[in-house]
Tab-separated table of C-alpha atoms in Angstrom:
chain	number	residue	atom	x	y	z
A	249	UNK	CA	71.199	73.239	-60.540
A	250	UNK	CA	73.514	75.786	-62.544
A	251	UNK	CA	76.182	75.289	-59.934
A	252	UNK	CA	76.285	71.241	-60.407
A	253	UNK	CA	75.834	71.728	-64.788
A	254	UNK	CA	79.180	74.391	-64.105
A	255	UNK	CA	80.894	71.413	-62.285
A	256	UNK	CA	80.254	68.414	-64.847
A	257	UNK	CA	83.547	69.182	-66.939
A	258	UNK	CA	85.792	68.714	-64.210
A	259	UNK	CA	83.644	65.219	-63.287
A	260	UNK	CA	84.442	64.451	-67.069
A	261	UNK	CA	88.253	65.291	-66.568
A	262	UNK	CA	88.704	63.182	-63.905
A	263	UNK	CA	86.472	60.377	-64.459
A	264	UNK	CA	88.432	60.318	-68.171
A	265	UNK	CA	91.956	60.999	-66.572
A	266	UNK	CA	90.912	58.140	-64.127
A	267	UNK	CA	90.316	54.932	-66.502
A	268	UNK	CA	92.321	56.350	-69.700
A	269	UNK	CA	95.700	55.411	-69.360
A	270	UNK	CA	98.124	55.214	-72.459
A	271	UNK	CA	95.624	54.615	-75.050
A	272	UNK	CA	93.794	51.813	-72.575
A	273	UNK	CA	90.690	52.073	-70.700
A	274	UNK	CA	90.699	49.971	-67.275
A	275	UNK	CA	87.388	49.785	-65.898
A	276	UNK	CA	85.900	47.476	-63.029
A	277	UNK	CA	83.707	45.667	-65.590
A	278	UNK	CA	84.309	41.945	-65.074
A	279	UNK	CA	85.168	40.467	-67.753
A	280	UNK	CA	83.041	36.888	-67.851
A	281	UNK	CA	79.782	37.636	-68.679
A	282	UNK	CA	78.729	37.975	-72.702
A	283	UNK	CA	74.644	39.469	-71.821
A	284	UNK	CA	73.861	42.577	-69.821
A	285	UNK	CA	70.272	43.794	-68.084
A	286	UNK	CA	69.965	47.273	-67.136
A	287	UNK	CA	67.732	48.056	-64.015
A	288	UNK	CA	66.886	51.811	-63.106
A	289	UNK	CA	64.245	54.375	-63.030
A	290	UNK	CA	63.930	57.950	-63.808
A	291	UNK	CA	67.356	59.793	-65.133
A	292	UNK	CA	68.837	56.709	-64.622
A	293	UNK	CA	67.045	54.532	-67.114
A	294	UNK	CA	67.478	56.949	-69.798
A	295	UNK	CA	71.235	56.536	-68.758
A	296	UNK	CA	70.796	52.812	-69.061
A	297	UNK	CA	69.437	53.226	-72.338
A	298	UNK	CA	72.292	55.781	-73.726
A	299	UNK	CA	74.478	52.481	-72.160
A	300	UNK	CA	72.638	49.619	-73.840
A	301	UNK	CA	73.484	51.945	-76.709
A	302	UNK	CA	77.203	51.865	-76.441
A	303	UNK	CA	77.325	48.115	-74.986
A	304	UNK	CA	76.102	46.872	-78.279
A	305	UNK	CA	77.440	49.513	-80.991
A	306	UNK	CA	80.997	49.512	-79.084
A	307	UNK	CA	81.252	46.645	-77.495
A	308	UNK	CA	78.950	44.004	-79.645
A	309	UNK	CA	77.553	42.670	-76.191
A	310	UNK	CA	74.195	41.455	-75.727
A	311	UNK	CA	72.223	43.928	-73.354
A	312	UNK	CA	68.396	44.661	-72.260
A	313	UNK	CA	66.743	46.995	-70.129
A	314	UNK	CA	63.545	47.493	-68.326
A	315	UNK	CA	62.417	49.921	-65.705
A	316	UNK	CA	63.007	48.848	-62.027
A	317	UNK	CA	59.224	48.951	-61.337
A	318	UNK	CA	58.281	46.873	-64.536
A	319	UNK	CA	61.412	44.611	-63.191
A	320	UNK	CA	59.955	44.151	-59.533
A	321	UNK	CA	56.235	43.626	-61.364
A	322	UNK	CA	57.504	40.271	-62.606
A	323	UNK	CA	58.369	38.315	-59.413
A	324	UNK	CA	58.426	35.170	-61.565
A	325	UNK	CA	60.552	35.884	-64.176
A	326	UNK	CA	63.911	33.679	-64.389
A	327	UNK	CA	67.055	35.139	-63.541
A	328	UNK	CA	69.767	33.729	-64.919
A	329	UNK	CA	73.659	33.115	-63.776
A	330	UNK	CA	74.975	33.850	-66.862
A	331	UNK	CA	73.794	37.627	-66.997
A	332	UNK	CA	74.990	40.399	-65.155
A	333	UNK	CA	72.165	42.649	-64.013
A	334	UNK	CA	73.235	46.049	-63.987
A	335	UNK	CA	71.905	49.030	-61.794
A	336	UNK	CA	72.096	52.433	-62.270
A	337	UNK	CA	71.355	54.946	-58.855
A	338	UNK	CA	72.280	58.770	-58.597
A	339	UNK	CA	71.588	58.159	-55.109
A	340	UNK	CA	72.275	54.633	-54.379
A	341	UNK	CA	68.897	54.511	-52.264
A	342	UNK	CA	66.451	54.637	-55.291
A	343	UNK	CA	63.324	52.358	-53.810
A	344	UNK	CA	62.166	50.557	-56.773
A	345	UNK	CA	65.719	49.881	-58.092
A	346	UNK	CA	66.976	48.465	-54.260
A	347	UNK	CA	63.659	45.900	-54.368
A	348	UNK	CA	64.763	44.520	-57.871
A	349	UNK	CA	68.068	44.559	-56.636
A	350	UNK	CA	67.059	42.322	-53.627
A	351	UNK	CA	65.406	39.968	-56.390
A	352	UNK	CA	67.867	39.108	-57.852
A	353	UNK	CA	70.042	38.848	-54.738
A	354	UNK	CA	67.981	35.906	-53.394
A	355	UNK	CA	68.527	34.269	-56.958
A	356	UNK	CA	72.326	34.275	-56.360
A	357	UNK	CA	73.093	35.802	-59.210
A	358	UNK	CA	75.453	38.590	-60.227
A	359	UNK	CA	74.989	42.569	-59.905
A	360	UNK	CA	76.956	45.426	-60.685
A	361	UNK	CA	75.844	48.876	-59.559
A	362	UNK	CA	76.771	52.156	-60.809
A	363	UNK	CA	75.577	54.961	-58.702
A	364	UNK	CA	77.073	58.296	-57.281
A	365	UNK	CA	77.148	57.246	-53.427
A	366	UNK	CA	79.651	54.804	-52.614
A	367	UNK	CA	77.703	54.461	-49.073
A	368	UNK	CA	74.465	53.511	-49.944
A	369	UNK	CA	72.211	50.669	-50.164
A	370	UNK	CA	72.633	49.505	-54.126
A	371	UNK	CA	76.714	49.989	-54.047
A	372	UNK	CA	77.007	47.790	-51.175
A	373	UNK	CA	75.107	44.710	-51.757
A	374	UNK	CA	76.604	44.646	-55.712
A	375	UNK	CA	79.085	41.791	-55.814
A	376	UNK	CA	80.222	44.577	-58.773
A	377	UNK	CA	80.466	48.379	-58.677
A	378	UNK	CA	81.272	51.541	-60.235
A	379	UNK	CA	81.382	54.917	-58.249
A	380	UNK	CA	80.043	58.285	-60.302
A	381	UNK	CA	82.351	59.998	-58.426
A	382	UNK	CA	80.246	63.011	-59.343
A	383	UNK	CA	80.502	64.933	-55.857
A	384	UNK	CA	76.886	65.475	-53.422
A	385	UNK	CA	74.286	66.550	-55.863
A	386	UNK	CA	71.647	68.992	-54.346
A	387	UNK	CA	69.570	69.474	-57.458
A	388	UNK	CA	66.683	67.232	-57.788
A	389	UNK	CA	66.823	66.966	-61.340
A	390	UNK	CA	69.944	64.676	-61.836
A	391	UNK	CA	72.602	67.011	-63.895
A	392	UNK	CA	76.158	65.950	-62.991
A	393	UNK	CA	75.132	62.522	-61.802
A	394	UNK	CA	73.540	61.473	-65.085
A	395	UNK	CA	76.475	62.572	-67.873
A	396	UNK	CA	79.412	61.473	-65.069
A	397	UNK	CA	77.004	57.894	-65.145
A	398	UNK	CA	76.437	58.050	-69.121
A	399	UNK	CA	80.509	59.151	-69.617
A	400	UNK	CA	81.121	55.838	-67.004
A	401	UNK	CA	78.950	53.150	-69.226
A	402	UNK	CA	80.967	54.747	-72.287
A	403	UNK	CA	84.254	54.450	-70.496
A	404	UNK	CA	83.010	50.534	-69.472
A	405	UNK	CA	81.480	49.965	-73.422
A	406	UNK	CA	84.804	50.515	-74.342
A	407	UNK	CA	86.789	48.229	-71.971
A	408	UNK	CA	84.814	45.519	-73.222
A	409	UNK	CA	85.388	46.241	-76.706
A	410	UNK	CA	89.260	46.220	-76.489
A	411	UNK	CA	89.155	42.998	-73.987
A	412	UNK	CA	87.759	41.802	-77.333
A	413	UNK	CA	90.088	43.308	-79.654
A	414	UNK	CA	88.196	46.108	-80.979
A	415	UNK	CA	90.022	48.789	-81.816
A	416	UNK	CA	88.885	52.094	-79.675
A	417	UNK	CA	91.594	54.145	-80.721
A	418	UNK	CA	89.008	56.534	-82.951
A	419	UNK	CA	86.599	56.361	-79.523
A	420	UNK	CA	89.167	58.525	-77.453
A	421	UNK	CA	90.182	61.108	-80.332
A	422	UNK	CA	90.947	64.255	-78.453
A	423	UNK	CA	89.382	63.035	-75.228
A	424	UNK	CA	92.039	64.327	-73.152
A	425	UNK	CA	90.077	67.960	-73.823
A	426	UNK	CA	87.054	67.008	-72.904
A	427	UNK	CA	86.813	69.450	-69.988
A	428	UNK	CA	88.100	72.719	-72.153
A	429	UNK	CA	85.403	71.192	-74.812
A	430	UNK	CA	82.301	71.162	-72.563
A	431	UNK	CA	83.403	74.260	-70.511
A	432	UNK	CA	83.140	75.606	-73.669
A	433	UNK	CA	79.614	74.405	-74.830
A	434	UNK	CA	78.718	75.824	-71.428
A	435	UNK	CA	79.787	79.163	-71.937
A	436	UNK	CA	79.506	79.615	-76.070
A	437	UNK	CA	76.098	77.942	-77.504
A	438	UNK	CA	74.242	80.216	-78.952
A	439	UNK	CA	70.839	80.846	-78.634
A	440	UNK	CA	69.411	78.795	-75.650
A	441	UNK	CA	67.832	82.302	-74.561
A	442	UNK	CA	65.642	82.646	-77.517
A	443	UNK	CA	64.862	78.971	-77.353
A	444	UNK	CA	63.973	78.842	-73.935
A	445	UNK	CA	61.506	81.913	-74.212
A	446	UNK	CA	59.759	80.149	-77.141
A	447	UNK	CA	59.398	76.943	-75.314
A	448	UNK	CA	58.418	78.589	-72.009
A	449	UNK	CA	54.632	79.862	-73.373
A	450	UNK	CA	53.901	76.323	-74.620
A	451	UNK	CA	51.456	74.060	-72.943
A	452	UNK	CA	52.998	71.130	-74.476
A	453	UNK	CA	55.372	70.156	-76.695
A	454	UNK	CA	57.503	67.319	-78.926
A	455	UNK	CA	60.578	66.791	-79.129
A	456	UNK	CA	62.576	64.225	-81.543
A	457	UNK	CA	65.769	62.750	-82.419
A	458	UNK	CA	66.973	59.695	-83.822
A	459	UNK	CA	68.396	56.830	-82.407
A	460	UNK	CA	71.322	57.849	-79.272
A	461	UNK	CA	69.367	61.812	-80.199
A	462	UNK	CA	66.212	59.966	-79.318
A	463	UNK	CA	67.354	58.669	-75.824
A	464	UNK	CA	69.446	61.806	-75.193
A	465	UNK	CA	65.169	63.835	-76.070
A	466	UNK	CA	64.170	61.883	-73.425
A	467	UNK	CA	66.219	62.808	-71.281
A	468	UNK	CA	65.919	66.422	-72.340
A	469	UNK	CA	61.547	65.818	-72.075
A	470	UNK	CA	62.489	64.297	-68.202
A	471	UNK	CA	64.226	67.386	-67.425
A	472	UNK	CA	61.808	69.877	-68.617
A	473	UNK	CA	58.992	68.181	-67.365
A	474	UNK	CA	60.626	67.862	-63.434
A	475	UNK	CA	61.728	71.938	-63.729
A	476	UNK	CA	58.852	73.838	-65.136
A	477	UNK	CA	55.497	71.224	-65.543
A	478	UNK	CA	55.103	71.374	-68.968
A	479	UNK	CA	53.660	68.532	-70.843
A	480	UNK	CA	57.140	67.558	-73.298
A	481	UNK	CA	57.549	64.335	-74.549
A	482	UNK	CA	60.286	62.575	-76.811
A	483	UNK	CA	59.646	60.189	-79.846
A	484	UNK	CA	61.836	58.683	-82.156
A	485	UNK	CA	62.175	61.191	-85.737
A	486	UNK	CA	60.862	58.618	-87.425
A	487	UNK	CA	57.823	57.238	-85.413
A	488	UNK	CA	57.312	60.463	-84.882
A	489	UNK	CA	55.219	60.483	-88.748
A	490	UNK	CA	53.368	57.477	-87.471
A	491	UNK	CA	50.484	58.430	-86.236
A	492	UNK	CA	52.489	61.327	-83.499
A	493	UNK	CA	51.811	63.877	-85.814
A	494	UNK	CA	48.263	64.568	-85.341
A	495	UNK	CA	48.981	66.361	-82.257
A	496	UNK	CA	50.310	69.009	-84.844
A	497	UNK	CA	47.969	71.855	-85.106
A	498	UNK	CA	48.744	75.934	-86.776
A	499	UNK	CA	50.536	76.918	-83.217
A	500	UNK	CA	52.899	73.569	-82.888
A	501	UNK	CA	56.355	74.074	-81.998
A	502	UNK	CA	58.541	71.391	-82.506
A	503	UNK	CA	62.073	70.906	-80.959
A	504	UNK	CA	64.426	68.652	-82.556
A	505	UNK	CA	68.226	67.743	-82.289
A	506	UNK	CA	70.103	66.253	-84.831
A	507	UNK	CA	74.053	65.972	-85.362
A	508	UNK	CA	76.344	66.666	-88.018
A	509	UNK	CA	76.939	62.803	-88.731
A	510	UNK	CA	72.943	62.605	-89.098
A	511	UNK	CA	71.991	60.516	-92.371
A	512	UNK	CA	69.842	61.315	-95.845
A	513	UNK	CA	67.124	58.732	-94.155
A	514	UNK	CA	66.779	60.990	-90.935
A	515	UNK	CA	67.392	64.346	-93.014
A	516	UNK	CA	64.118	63.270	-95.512
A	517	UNK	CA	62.167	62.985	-92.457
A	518	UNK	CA	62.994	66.164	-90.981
A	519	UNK	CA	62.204	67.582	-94.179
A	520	UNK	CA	59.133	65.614	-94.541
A	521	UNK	CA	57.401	66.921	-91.043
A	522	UNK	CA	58.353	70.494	-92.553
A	523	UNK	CA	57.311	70.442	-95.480
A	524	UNK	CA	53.885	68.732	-94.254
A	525	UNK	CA	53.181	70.648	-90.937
A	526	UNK	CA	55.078	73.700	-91.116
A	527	UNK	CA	55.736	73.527	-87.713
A	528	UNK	CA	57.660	76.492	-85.660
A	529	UNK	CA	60.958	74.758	-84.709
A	530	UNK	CA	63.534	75.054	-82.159
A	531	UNK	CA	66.716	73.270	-82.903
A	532	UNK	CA	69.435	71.807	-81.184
A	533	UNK	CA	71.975	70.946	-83.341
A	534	UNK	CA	76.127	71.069	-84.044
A	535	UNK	CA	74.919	70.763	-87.698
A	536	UNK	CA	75.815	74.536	-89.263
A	537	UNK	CA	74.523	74.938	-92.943
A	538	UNK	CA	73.440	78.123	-94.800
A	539	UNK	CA	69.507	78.030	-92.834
A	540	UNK	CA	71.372	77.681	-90.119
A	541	UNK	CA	70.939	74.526	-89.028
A	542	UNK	CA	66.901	74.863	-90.043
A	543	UNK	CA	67.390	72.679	-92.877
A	544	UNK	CA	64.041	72.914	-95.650
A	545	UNK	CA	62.349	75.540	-93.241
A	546	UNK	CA	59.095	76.667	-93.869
A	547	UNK	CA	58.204	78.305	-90.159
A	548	UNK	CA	59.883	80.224	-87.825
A	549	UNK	CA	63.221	78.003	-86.697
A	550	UNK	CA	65.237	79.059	-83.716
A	551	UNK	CA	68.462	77.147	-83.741
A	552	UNK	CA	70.422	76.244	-81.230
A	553	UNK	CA	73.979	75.797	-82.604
A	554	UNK	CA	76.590	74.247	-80.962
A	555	UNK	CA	80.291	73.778	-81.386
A	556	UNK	CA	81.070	70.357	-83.530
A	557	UNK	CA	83.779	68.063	-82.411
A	558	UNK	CA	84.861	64.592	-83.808
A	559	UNK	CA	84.547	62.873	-80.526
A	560	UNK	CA	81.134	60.700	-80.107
A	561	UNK	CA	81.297	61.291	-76.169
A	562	UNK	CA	81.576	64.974	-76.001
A	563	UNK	CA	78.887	65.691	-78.817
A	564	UNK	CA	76.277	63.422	-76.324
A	565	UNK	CA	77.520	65.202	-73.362
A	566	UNK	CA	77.028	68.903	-75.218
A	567	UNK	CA	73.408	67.694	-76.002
A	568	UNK	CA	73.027	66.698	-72.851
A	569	UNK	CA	74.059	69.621	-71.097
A	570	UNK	CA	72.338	72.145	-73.349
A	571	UNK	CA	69.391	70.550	-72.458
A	572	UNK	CA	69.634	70.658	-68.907
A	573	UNK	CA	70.680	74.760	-69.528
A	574	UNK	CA	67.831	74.736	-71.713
A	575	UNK	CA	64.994	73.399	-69.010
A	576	UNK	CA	66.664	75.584	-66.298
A	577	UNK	CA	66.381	78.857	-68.603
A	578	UNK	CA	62.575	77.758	-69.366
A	579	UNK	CA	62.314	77.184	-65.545
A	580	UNK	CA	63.320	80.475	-64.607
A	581	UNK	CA	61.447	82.295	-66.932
A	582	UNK	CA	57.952	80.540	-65.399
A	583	UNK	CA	59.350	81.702	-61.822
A	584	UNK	CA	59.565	77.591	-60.852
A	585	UNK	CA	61.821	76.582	-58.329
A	586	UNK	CA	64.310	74.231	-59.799
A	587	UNK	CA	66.239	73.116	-56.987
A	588	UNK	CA	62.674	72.244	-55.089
A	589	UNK	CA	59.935	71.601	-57.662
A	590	UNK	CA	56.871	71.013	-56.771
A	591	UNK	CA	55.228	67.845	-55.907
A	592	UNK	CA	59.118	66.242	-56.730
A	593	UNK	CA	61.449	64.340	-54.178
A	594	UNK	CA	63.993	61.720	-54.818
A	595	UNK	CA	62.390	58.213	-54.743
A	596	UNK	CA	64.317	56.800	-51.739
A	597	UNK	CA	63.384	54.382	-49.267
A	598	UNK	CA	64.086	51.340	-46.910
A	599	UNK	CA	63.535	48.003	-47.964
């Protein structure tokens, strides 16, 4: 798993080096269709949501999504011509994902597949496609696969957008360093050590962020949960106060990410569970004030501080990444076996 994190800026450098020519992004993203559906499971329906994210901020385009099992669970539902339905593999072979796939392949209508196997099952029967281009991933938890997937639905987002005449110039803002950038997040965050030791003698624990922060703690939640068994889930910051809270008790620990371009509506809140719960706190953030980062602290805050760049991309990918060094660092700590966890295999199968 630490070999595959140490290899995701150079999938970044050339996946970026690959589309990004001269101020232009050139994508295989046909250019016809106006409404998108995202189909996937696991990693890669938290990458679909990160991608419905940047499909309708960037791009203005109409896009769902819905988990390949919930997809398959409606064998009635219409499928239209006029969408493109969208799904996301590592592996190309993911069970679920292939029999939606095949639903909407009797329908006749259109598919695109982003995966990181250009000889499997999904990539081949998509009249569309999109190649990771990650390199063989051994981990089980997806690490390379997943940001080279969410960097490809950014790099996609923003072909759209210019085929419309949106300007992306302020998207790709020092994007040519993204590989020095996240080496460096790699290699300089401070902190993940204390955090991880914290986190690794809890039972169970929250974590929040707000809106792409809230996919990107679900992601993080995923990971920990597949590496070391602990009970983590991710709410939004906000619906976290409704009705989430009660799980709060005078030994919660609470970890929460937030970025420097956070808002005063998403700062209150933080403030708010503080000030109300006095939760213990473990931070992820590129956000570096005088608490360090702990903002109206009244318990014990560990803070995770990053490096902060002006590029959207490579602040998601940092988060990303520090959580995946995060759950391998709690991992190892509880003696678990990250590259074979228990009672955890890749979901692949025939049709």
């Amino acid at each position: 798993m630490f070999k595959e994190i140490l290899e995701e800026p150079k999938v970044f450098q050339y996946l970026t080096e690959k589309y990004i020519k001269d101020g232009h992004v050139e994508t295989a993203f046909p250019v016809e269709f106006n409404e998108v559906k995202f189909v996937a499971s696991g990693s890669s329906y938290n990458c679909a949501r990160l991608g419905q994210k940047f499909f309708e901020n960037i791009a203005k385009l109409k896009t769902s999504f819905e988990y390949s099992s919930e997809f398959n669970a409606n064998q009635q539902r219409p499928i239209n011509n006029d969408v493109l339905y969208f799904f996301i593999s590592q592996s190309g072979e993911t069970y679920d994902t292939k029999c939606a796939l095949d639903l909407v392949n009797k329908k006749g209508a259109n598919t695109f597949a982003l995966v990181n196997n250009d000889n499997s099952y999904i990539y081949n029967n998509c009249k569309f496609k999109m190649n990771i281009e990650a390199g063989v991933e051994e981990s089980i938890a997806a690490t390379k696969s997943f940001t080279g997937g969410v960097l490809c639905l950014w790099l996609l987002a923003l072909q759209i957008a210019q085929n419309k005449g949106f300007d992306i110039k302020e998207h790709l803002k020092n994007i040519e360093n993204i590989e020095k950038d996240t080496n460096f997040i790699i290699n300089n965050t401070k902190n993940i050590d204390e955090g991880a030791f914290l986190l690794a003698g809890l039972k169970s624990f929250p974590i929040i962020g707000y809106s792409y922060n809230y996919v990107i703690a679900k992601e993080g939640a995923l990971k920990i949960k597949e590496t070391s068994y602990i009970d983590v889930n991710a709410y939004p910051t906000g619906e976290f106060l409704h009705g989430h809270t009660a799980i709060l008790n005078e030994n919660s620990v609470i970890l929460e990410l937030f970025s420097h371009t956070m808002g005063e509506f998403e700062h209150k809140t933080l403030d708010k569970i503080k000030k109300d719960y006095a939760p213990k706190t473990v931070t992820i953030t590129d956000f570096d004030d005088n608490n360090n980062g702990c903002g109206s602290d009244n318990g014990d805050c560990i803070t995770i501080l990053f490096k902060k760049f002006d590029n959207e991309i490579v602040t998601m990918l940092s988060f990303l990444i520090i959580f995946q060094l995060l759950a391998l660092k709690i991992a190892k700590k509880l003696n678990r076996n990250v590259d074979k966890p228990k009672g955890l295999n890749k979901v692949v199968g025939e049709s």
